[in-house]
Coordinates of C-alpha atoms and ligand atoms in Angstrom, one line a residue:
X202 CA 47.8 13.1 -139.1
X203 CA 47.1 9.5 -139.8
X204 CA 46.2 7.8 -136.5
X205 CA 48.4 4.8 -137.4
X206 CA 51.4 6.9 -136.1
X207 CA 49.9 6.9 -132.6
X208 CA 51.7 3.6 -132.0
X209 CA 51.3 3.5 -128.2
X210 CA 48.3 4.4 -126.1
X211 CA 50.2 7.2 -124.3
X212 CA 50.7 9.2 -127.6
X213 CA 47.7 11.3 -128.7
X214 CA 46.9 14.6 -130.3
X215 CA 45.0 17.6 -128.8
X216 CA 42.1 19.3 -130.3
X217 CA 44.5 22.0 -131.6
X218 CA 46.7 19.4 -133.3
X219 CA 49.5 19.3 -130.7
X220 CA 51.2 16.1 -129.9
X221 CA 50.5 14.9 -126.4
X222 CA 52.5 12.4 -124.4
X223 CA 51.1 10.8 -121.3
X224 CA 48.3 13.4 -121.8
X225 CA 50.8 16.3 -121.6
X226 CA 51.5 18.9 -124.3
X227 CA 54.9 18.1 -125.8
X228 CA 55.5 21.7 -127.1
X229 CA 54.9 23.0 -123.6
X230 CA 57.3 20.5 -122.1
X231 CA 60.0 21.4 -124.7
X232 CA 59.5 25.1 -123.8
X233 CA 59.7 24.4 -120.1
X234 CA 62.7 22.0 -120.0
X235 CA 64.5 22.9 -123.3
X236 CA 65.6 20.4 -126.0
X237 CA 66.9 17.9 -126.6
X238 CA 64.8 16.3 -124.0
X239 CA 64.1 12.7 -122.9
X240 CA 60.5 12.3 -121.5
X241 CA 59.5 9.2 -119.6
X242 CA 56.0 8.3 -118.8
X243 CA 56.2 6.9 -115.2
X244 CA 52.6 5.8 -115.2
X245 CA 53.3 3.6 -118.2
X246 CA 56.4 2.1 -116.7
X247 CA 54.5 1.2 -113.5
X248 CA 51.7 -0.2 -115.6
X249 CA 54.1 -2.4 -117.6
X250 CA 55.7 -3.6 -114.3
X251 CA 52.3 -4.6 -113.0
X252 CA 51.3 -6.4 -116.1
X253 CA 54.5 -8.5 -116.0
X254 CA 54.3 -9.2 -112.3
X255 CA 50.6 -10.2 -112.4
X256 CA 51.2 -12.3 -115.5
X257 CA 54.1 -14.3 -114.0
X258 CA 52.3 -14.8 -110.8
X259 CA 49.2 -16.1 -112.7
X260 CA 51.3 -18.3 -114.8
X261 CA 53.9 -19.6 -112.2
X262 CA 52.6 -18.7 -108.8
X263 CA 53.7 -16.2 -106.1
X264 CA 57.4 -17.1 -106.2
X265 CA 57.9 -16.2 -109.8
X266 CA 60.0 -13.0 -110.3
X267 CA 60.4 -10.2 -112.8
X268 CA 63.8 -8.6 -113.0
X269 CA 64.0 -5.3 -114.8
X270 CA 67.0 -5.4 -117.2
X271 CA 68.3 -2.1 -116.2
X272 CA 70.8 -1.8 -119.0
X273 CA 67.8 -0.5 -120.9
X274 CA 67.5 2.5 -118.7
X275 CA 69.7 3.0 -115.7
X276 CA 69.3 6.0 -113.4
X277 CA 68.5 6.4 -109.7
X278 CA 64.8 7.1 -110.1
X279 CA 64.1 4.0 -112.2
X280 CA 65.5 1.8 -109.4
X281 CA 63.3 3.6 -106.9
X282 CA 60.3 2.8 -109.1
X283 CA 61.3 -0.8 -109.5
X284 CA 61.6 -1.1 -105.8
X285 CA 58.2 0.4 -105.2
X286 CA 56.7 -2.0 -107.9
X287 CA 58.4 -5.1 -106.4
X288 CA 60.6 -6.0 -109.3
X289 CA 64.0 -7.5 -109.0
X290 CA 66.7 -6.1 -111.2
X291 CA 69.4 -7.2 -113.6
X292 CA 72.7 -5.3 -113.5
X293 CA 75.7 -5.7 -115.7
X294 CA 78.4 -3.5 -114.2
X295 CA 79.5 -1.8 -111.0
X296 CA 78.4 1.5 -112.5
X297 CA 74.9 0.2 -112.5
X298 CA 75.3 -1.4 -109.1
X299 CA 76.5 1.9 -107.7
X300 CA 73.4 3.6 -109.1
X301 CA 71.3 0.9 -107.5
X302 CA 73.0 1.6 -104.1
X303 CA 72.5 5.4 -104.5
X304 CA 68.8 4.7 -105.1
X305 CA 68.7 2.6 -101.9
X306 CA 67.4 -0.3 -103.9
X307 CA 68.2 -3.5 -101.9
X308 CA 71.0 -5.1 -103.8
X309 CA 70.0 -8.6 -102.5
X310 CA 67.3 -8.5 -105.2
X311 CA 69.8 -7.9 -107.9
X312 CA 71.3 -10.3 -110.4
X313 CA 74.7 -9.5 -111.7
X314 CA 75.2 -10.4 -115.4
X315 CA 78.0 -9.7 -117.8
X316 CA 80.4 -12.0 -119.6
X317 CA 83.5 -10.6 -117.9
X318 CA 83.3 -9.6 -114.3
X319 CA 86.7 -8.5 -113.0
X320 CA 88.0 -9.4 -109.6
X321 CA 87.3 -5.9 -108.5
X322 CA 83.7 -6.2 -109.8
X323 CA 83.2 -9.4 -107.9
X324 CA 84.6 -7.9 -104.7
X325 CA 82.5 -4.7 -105.0
X326 CA 79.3 -6.7 -105.7
X327 CA 79.9 -9.1 -102.8
X328 CA 80.9 -6.4 -100.3
X329 CA 77.6 -4.6 -101.0
X330 CA 75.6 -7.8 -100.7
X331 CA 74.6 -8.7 -104.3
X332 CA 71.8 -11.3 -104.4
X333 CA 73.0 -13.4 -107.3
X334 CA 75.8 -13.6 -109.8
X335 CA 74.7 -14.9 -113.2
X336 CA 78.0 -16.7 -114.0
X337 CA 79.1 -16.7 -117.6
X338 CA 82.2 -18.9 -117.6
X339 CA 84.4 -21.2 -115.6
X340 CA 87.1 -18.7 -114.8
X341 CA 84.6 -16.3 -113.4
X342 CA 83.0 -19.2 -111.4
X343 CA 86.3 -19.9 -109.8
X344 CA 87.0 -16.3 -109.1
X345 CA 83.6 -16.0 -107.3
X346 CA 84.3 -19.2 -105.4
X347 CA 87.6 -17.8 -104.2
X348 CA 86.2 -14.5 -103.0
X349 CA 83.1 -16.1 -101.4
X350 CA 85.4 -18.5 -99.5
X351 CA 87.6 -15.6 -98.3
X352 CA 84.4 -13.9 -96.9
X353 CA 83.0 -17.2 -95.5
X354 CA 79.8 -16.8 -97.4
X355 CA 77.7 -19.1 -99.6
X356 CA 77.2 -17.1 -102.8
X357 CA 74.0 -17.7 -104.7
X358 CA 74.5 -18.0 -108.5
X359 CA 72.7 -18.9 -111.7
X360 CA 74.7 -20.3 -114.6
X361 CA 74.3 -18.7 -118.0
X362 CA 73.4 -21.4 -120.5
X363 CA 73.2 -21.0 -124.3
X364 CA 70.2 -23.0 -125.5
X365 CA 71.2 -22.8 -129.2
X366 CA 68.2 -20.9 -130.5
X367 CA 68.1 -18.3 -133.2
X368 CA 65.6 -15.6 -132.1
X369 CA 65.4 -14.0 -135.6
X370 CA 66.3 -10.5 -134.6
X371 CA 69.3 -8.3 -135.5
X372 CA 72.7 -9.8 -135.0
X373 CA 74.0 -7.4 -132.4
X374 CA 71.3 -8.5 -129.9
X375 CA 71.1 -12.2 -130.8
X376 CA 72.6 -14.1 -127.9
X377 CA 71.1 -17.5 -127.7
X378 CA 73.0 -19.2 -130.5
X379 CA 75.9 -21.6 -129.8
X380 CA 78.4 -19.2 -131.3
X381 CA 78.0 -16.4 -128.8
X382 CA 80.3 -14.6 -126.4
X383 CA 77.8 -15.2 -123.7
X384 CA 77.2 -18.4 -121.7
X385 CA 77.8 -22.1 -122.0
X386 CA 76.3 -24.1 -124.8
X387 CA 74.4 -27.3 -124.1
X388 CA 75.3 -28.7 -127.5
X389 CA 79.1 -28.6 -126.9
X390 CA 79.0 -30.0 -123.4
X391 CA 80.2 -26.8 -121.8
X392 CA 76.9 -26.3 -120.0
X393 CA 77.2 -29.6 -118.3
X394 CA 80.9 -29.1 -117.5
X395 CA 80.4 -25.8 -115.8
X396 CA 77.4 -27.2 -113.8
X397 CA 79.6 -30.0 -112.5
X398 CA 82.3 -27.5 -111.7
X399 CA 79.8 -25.3 -109.8
X400 CA 78.5 -28.2 -107.8
X401 CA 82.0 -29.1 -106.7
X402 CA 82.6 -25.6 -105.2
X403 CA 82.1 -25.3 -101.4
X404 CA 81.3 -21.6 -101.3
X405 CA 78.9 -21.6 -104.3
X406 CA 75.2 -22.1 -103.9
X407 CA 74.0 -23.0 -107.4
X408 CA 70.3 -22.1 -107.6
X409 CA 69.7 -22.8 -111.2
X410 CA 70.1 -21.6 -114.8
X411 CA 69.7 -18.6 -117.0
X412 CA 69.3 -18.1 -120.7
X413 CA 68.6 -15.0 -122.8
X414 CA 68.1 -15.7 -126.5
X415 CA 67.9 -12.1 -127.9
X416 CA 66.2 -8.8 -127.9
X417 CA 63.3 -7.2 -129.9
X418 CA 61.9 -10.6 -130.3
X419 CA 58.3 -10.9 -131.8
X420 CA 58.2 -14.6 -132.3
X421 CA 56.7 -15.9 -129.1
X422 CA 57.6 -19.4 -130.1
X423 CA 61.2 -18.5 -129.2
X424 CA 60.3 -18.5 -125.5
X425 CA 58.5 -21.8 -125.7
X426 CA 61.5 -23.4 -127.5
X427 CA 64.0 -21.9 -125.0
X428 CA 62.0 -23.1 -122.0
X429 CA 61.7 -26.5 -123.6
X430 CA 65.5 -26.8 -124.2
X431 CA 66.3 -25.5 -120.7
X432 CA 63.9 -27.9 -119.0
X433 CA 65.3 -30.8 -120.9
X434 CA 68.8 -29.7 -119.7
X435 CA 67.6 -29.4 -116.1
X436 CA 66.1 -32.9 -116.3
X437 CA 69.3 -34.3 -117.8
X438 CA 71.5 -32.7 -115.2
X439 CA 69.2 -34.0 -112.4
X440 CA 69.5 -37.5 -113.8
X441 CA 73.3 -37.3 -114.2
X442 CA 74.2 -35.5 -111.0
X443 CA 71.2 -35.5 -108.8
X444 CA 71.1 -31.7 -108.7
X445 CA 67.7 -30.1 -108.9
X446 CA 67.6 -26.6 -110.3
X447 CA 65.4 -24.4 -108.2
X448 CA 65.3 -21.4 -110.5
X449 CA 65.1 -20.9 -114.2
X450 CA 65.5 -17.4 -115.7
X451 CA 64.3 -17.1 -119.2
X452 CA 65.8 -13.7 -119.9
X453 CA 64.3 -10.7 -121.6
X454 CA 63.7 -9.8 -125.1
X455 CA 60.0 -9.2 -125.9
X456 CA 59.8 -6.7 -128.8
X457 CA 58.1 -3.3 -128.8
X458 CA 56.5 -1.1 -131.5
X459 CA 58.8 1.5 -133.0
X460 CA 56.8 2.0 -136.2
X461 CA 53.2 1.3 -137.2
X462 CA 54.1 -1.9 -139.0
X463 CA 55.6 -3.5 -135.9
X464 CA 53.2 -6.0 -134.2
X465 CA 52.1 -5.4 -130.7
X466 CA 52.7 -8.2 -128.2
X467 CA 50.3 -9.2 -125.5
X468 CA 52.8 -9.9 -122.7
X469 CA 50.2 -11.5 -120.4
X470 CA 49.0 -13.9 -123.1
X471 CA 52.5 -14.8 -124.0
X472 CA 53.6 -15.5 -120.5
X473 CA 50.5 -17.6 -119.8
X474 CA 51.3 -19.6 -122.9
X475 CA 54.9 -20.2 -121.7
X476 CA 53.5 -21.2 -118.3
X477 CA 51.3 -23.8 -119.8
X478 CA 54.0 -25.2 -121.9
X479 CA 56.4 -25.3 -118.9
X480 CA 53.9 -27.1 -116.8
X481 CA 53.3 -29.8 -119.5
X482 CA 57.0 -30.2 -120.1
X483 CA 57.9 -30.6 -116.4
X484 CA 55.2 -33.2 -116.0
X485 CA 56.5 -35.1 -119.0
X486 CA 60.1 -35.0 -117.7
X487 CA 59.1 -35.8 -114.1
X488 CA 60.7 -32.7 -112.6
X489 CA 59.3 -30.0 -110.3
X490 CA 58.5 -26.7 -111.9
X491 CA 61.4 -24.3 -111.0
X492 CA 60.8 -20.8 -109.8
X493 CA 60.5 -18.9 -113.1
X494 CA 62.1 -15.5 -113.8
X495 CA 61.7 -13.1 -116.7
X496 CA 64.1 -10.3 -117.3
X497 CA 62.5 -7.6 -119.5
X498 CA 64.2 -4.3 -120.2
X499 CA 62.9 -2.8 -123.5
X500 CA 59.3 -3.9 -123.1
X501 CA 59.1 -2.1 -119.7
X502 CA 60.5 1.2 -120.7
X503 CA 60.7 1.7 -124.5
X504 CA 57.3 3.1 -125.3
X505 CA 57.4 5.0 -122.0
X506 CA 60.0 7.2 -123.6
X507 CA 59.9 10.0 -126.2
X508 CA 62.7 12.4 -127.2
X509 CA 62.0 16.0 -128.2
X510 CA 64.3 18.0 -130.4
X511 CA 64.3 21.5 -131.9
X512 CA 64.8 21.7 -135.7
X513 CA 67.8 23.8 -136.7
X514 CA 67.5 23.6 -140.5
X515 CA 65.6 22.1 -143.3
X516 CA 68.0 21.6 -146.2
X517 CA 66.3 20.7 -149.5
X518 CA 69.0 19.6 -152.0
X519 CA 67.3 19.8 -155.4
X520 CA 67.3 16.5 -157.2
X521 CA 68.7 14.7 -154.2
X522 CA 67.3 14.6 -150.7
X523 CA 65.9 16.7 -147.8
X524 CA 67.7 16.9 -144.5
X525 CA 66.0 18.0 -141.3
X526 CA 68.7 18.7 -138.7
X527 CA 67.9 18.6 -135.0
X528 CA 69.7 19.7 -131.9
X529 CA 70.5 16.1 -130.7
X530 CA 71.5 13.0 -132.7
X531 CA 73.7 9.9 -132.3
X532 CA 74.9 11.2 -128.9
X533 CA 71.4 10.7 -127.4
X534 CA 70.1 8.0 -129.8
X535 CA 72.8 5.9 -131.4
X536 CA 70.4 3.1 -132.4
X537 CA 70.0 4.0 -136.1
X538 CA 73.7 4.5 -136.5
X539 CA 74.4 1.1 -134.8
X540 CA 71.6 -1.1 -135.9
X541 CA 69.6 0.8 -138.5
X542 CA 66.7 0.8 -136.0
X543 CA 63.4 2.1 -137.2
X544 CA 61.7 5.0 -135.4
X545 CA 58.5 7.0 -135.7
X546 CA 59.2 10.8 -136.0
X547 CA 56.4 13.3 -135.7
X548 CA 56.1 17.1 -135.5
X549 CA 55.0 18.2 -132.1
X550 CA 52.9 21.1 -133.4
X551 CA 50.2 21.3 -136.1
X552 CA 50.1 17.6 -136.6
X553 CA 47.1 18.1 -138.9
X554 CA 49.4 19.4 -141.7
X555 CA 50.0 16.9 -144.6
X556 CA 53.2 14.9 -144.2
X557 CA 54.3 15.6 -147.7
X558 CA 58.1 15.8 -147.5
X559 CA 60.4 12.8 -147.4
X560 CA 63.5 13.5 -145.5
X561 CA 66.3 12.2 -143.3
X562 CA 66.2 13.4 -139.8
X563 CA 69.9 14.0 -138.8
X564 CA 71.8 15.0 -135.7
X565 CA 74.3 17.7 -135.0
X566 CA 77.4 15.6 -134.7
X567 CA 80.3 16.0 -137.1
X568 CA 79.7 12.7 -138.9
X569 CA 77.5 11.8 -141.9
X570 CA 76.4 8.6 -140.1
X571 CA 74.7 10.8 -137.4
X572 CA 71.2 9.9 -138.6
X573 CA 68.2 9.5 -136.4
X574 CA 66.0 8.1 -139.2
X575 CA 65.9 8.0 -143.0
X576 CA 62.9 8.1 -145.3
X577 CA 60.7 10.0 -142.8
X578 CA 57.6 11.8 -144.0
X579 CA 57.2 15.3 -142.4
X580 CA 55.3 18.4 -143.4
X581 CA 57.1 20.3 -146.1
X582 CA 56.9 23.6 -144.2
X583 CA 59.0 22.3 -141.3
X584 CA 61.4 25.1 -140.2
X585 CA 64.0 26.2 -137.7
X586 CA 62.5 26.3 -134.3
X587 CA 59.8 23.6 -134.8
X588 CA 59.8 20.8 -132.3
X589 CA 60.2 17.2 -133.5
X590 CA 59.3 14.1 -131.4
X591 CA 60.9 10.7 -131.8
X592 CA 58.7 8.0 -130.3
X593 CA 59.7 4.9 -128.3
X594 CA 63.0 6.1 -127.1
X595 CA 62.8 4.9 -123.5
X596 CA 65.0 1.9 -123.9
X597 CA 68.7 2.0 -124.8
X598 CA 68.8 5.6 -125.7
X599 CA 69.8 7.4 -122.5
X600 CA 71.7 4.3 -121.4
X601 CA 73.7 4.3 -124.6
X602 CA 74.2 8.1 -124.8
X603 CA 77.6 9.6 -125.2
X604 CA 79.5 12.8 -125.2
X605 CA 80.8 12.6 -128.7
X606 CA 81.8 16.0 -129.9
X607 CA 81.5 17.0 -126.3
X608 CA 77.8 17.3 -126.6
X609 CA 76.1 17.2 -123.2
X610 CA 73.5 14.5 -122.6
X611 CA 69.8 15.6 -122.3
X612 CA 67.9 15.5 -119.1
X613 CA 65.2 12.9 -118.3
X614 CA 61.9 14.4 -117.3
X615 CA 59.4 12.0 -115.8
X616 CA 55.7 12.4 -116.5
X617 CA 53.5 11.1 -113.7
X618 CA 49.8 11.7 -112.9
X619 CA 49.6 14.8 -115.0
X620 CA 52.7 16.4 -113.5
X621 CA 56.4 16.5 -114.6
X622 CA 59.7 16.4 -112.8
X623 CA 63.4 16.1 -113.5
X624 CA 64.8 12.7 -112.8
X625 CA 68.2 13.3 -114.4
X626 CA 69.5 16.8 -114.9
X627 CA 70.8 18.2 -118.2
X628 CA 74.6 17.7 -118.4
X629 CA 76.6 21.0 -118.5
X630 CA 79.7 21.8 -120.4
X631 CA 81.5 21.8 -117.1
X632 CA 80.2 18.3 -116.2
X633 CA 81.9 17.1 -119.4
X634 CA 85.2 18.7 -118.6
X635 CA 85.1 17.7 -114.9
X636 CA 87.5 14.8 -115.2
X637 CA 90.1 16.5 -117.4
X638 CA 93.2 17.3 -115.4
Ligands
LIG113 N1 68.7 -10.2 -120.0 C1 69.9 -10.2 -120.6 C2 70.9 -11.2 -120.1 C3 70.2 -9.4 -121.6 O1 71.4 -9.5 -122.2 C4 69.3 -8.4 -122.1 C5 69.6 -7.5 -123.1 C6 68.0 -8.4 -121.4 C7 67.8 -9.3 -120.4 C8 67.0 -7.4 -121.8 O2 66.5 -7.6 -123.0 P1 65.3 -6.7 -123.5 O3 64.1 -7.1 -122.8 O4 65.6 -5.3 -123.2 O5 65.2 -6.9 -125.0 N2 71.4 -2.0 -127.2 C9 70.5 -2.9 -127.9 C10 69.9 -3.9 -127.0 C11 70.9 -4.8 -126.3 C12 70.2 -5.8 -125.4 C13 71.3 -6.5 -124.6 N3 70.7 -7.4 -123.7 C14 69.4 -2.1 -128.5 O6 69.4 -0.8 -128.4 O7 68.5 -2.6 -129.2

């Protein structure tokens, strides 16, 4: 097999041509736990957390924070790991908050996002001691003020600001432009208006501002520009209202390698560059450097994940196309169906065979759009019973999984220090029917 397919350092091949993940034999793991199967390399996740934390501390000092954007992968064990690694977290729903609580992760270190928090959401989060709300709009701000007052607390918040930057990624994950369902644009005056409104509330403790320009971003200049715009806004607000923002959250979004042609980003180098630029800009504007936060999701967990499937059939339609059907599909990985996302697909066994068959790798759902990947090169002798691996599935795969066609979701097996253990059990048919009355 061409070594270019080994797109992350935790993917390798044994002497006997078997695909290894985190040093463990993927065929053995498939045999032991069954397929479809999500694997997660815990050592890799911890390593990414440490790189982020040490980079932000080097760039911005001890107070800087890294929040794991847990929409990328939300289950109890991940919050335990984040707690052990000293990361804050970003949550977007009470479902995520409840998982956080069950993991005994301290909710005071959590930031609650989302563009529409209901009154019940706000109450649930406050009653359990949420650290911060990242407030999206004026109605929400007033709802939080009312509930904070009722409880006689000062609620810490950040305001979500739209800096008006195009991150050059796919539309579904582009959030920093003025025309966005998220946040308050500086350009339209909405950002200033909501800041003034927040400052006028007696139960709101406005700590600073947040922005998130998009996801799967490779252009590092995007962060420099976002920081630049946000700091100018902070200086402007200070001059107009006297309010000094203590925190600036620059969001998440750093891209990861799904296929060999994707670049690889040096997170530390990038963050240090953002640090330098922020220091210079603050000096120029005559403002103190706020506490800086980053909110990565994908770049912490994506390449720590791999999905294993068993091939059910290899259909070669003469004059047309070849289809390799696997025992999972859009129910455990909807990203190709939703965004046309690229993935690297490899056989788990006998990787030394020539990859001489072009095919579509498809799922088992009753829908033609149930495709994991098109134009994949695989060995022509692939057959029923072979194991296939899809790389880089640690972000937004399990968290976006569904029960379409009443297909149970796969388990998550963690790989740590040469051992493996179940972090999320395989869903059963009875689990799926449990809520039916
Ligand atoms: N912060 C905020 C406010 C966000 O909205 C997001 C992602 C992040 C942080 C983390 O971004 P990351 O570092 O993971 O790129 N389902 C899509 C991704 C949606 C991203 C939503 N927001 C996908 O599968 O590509």
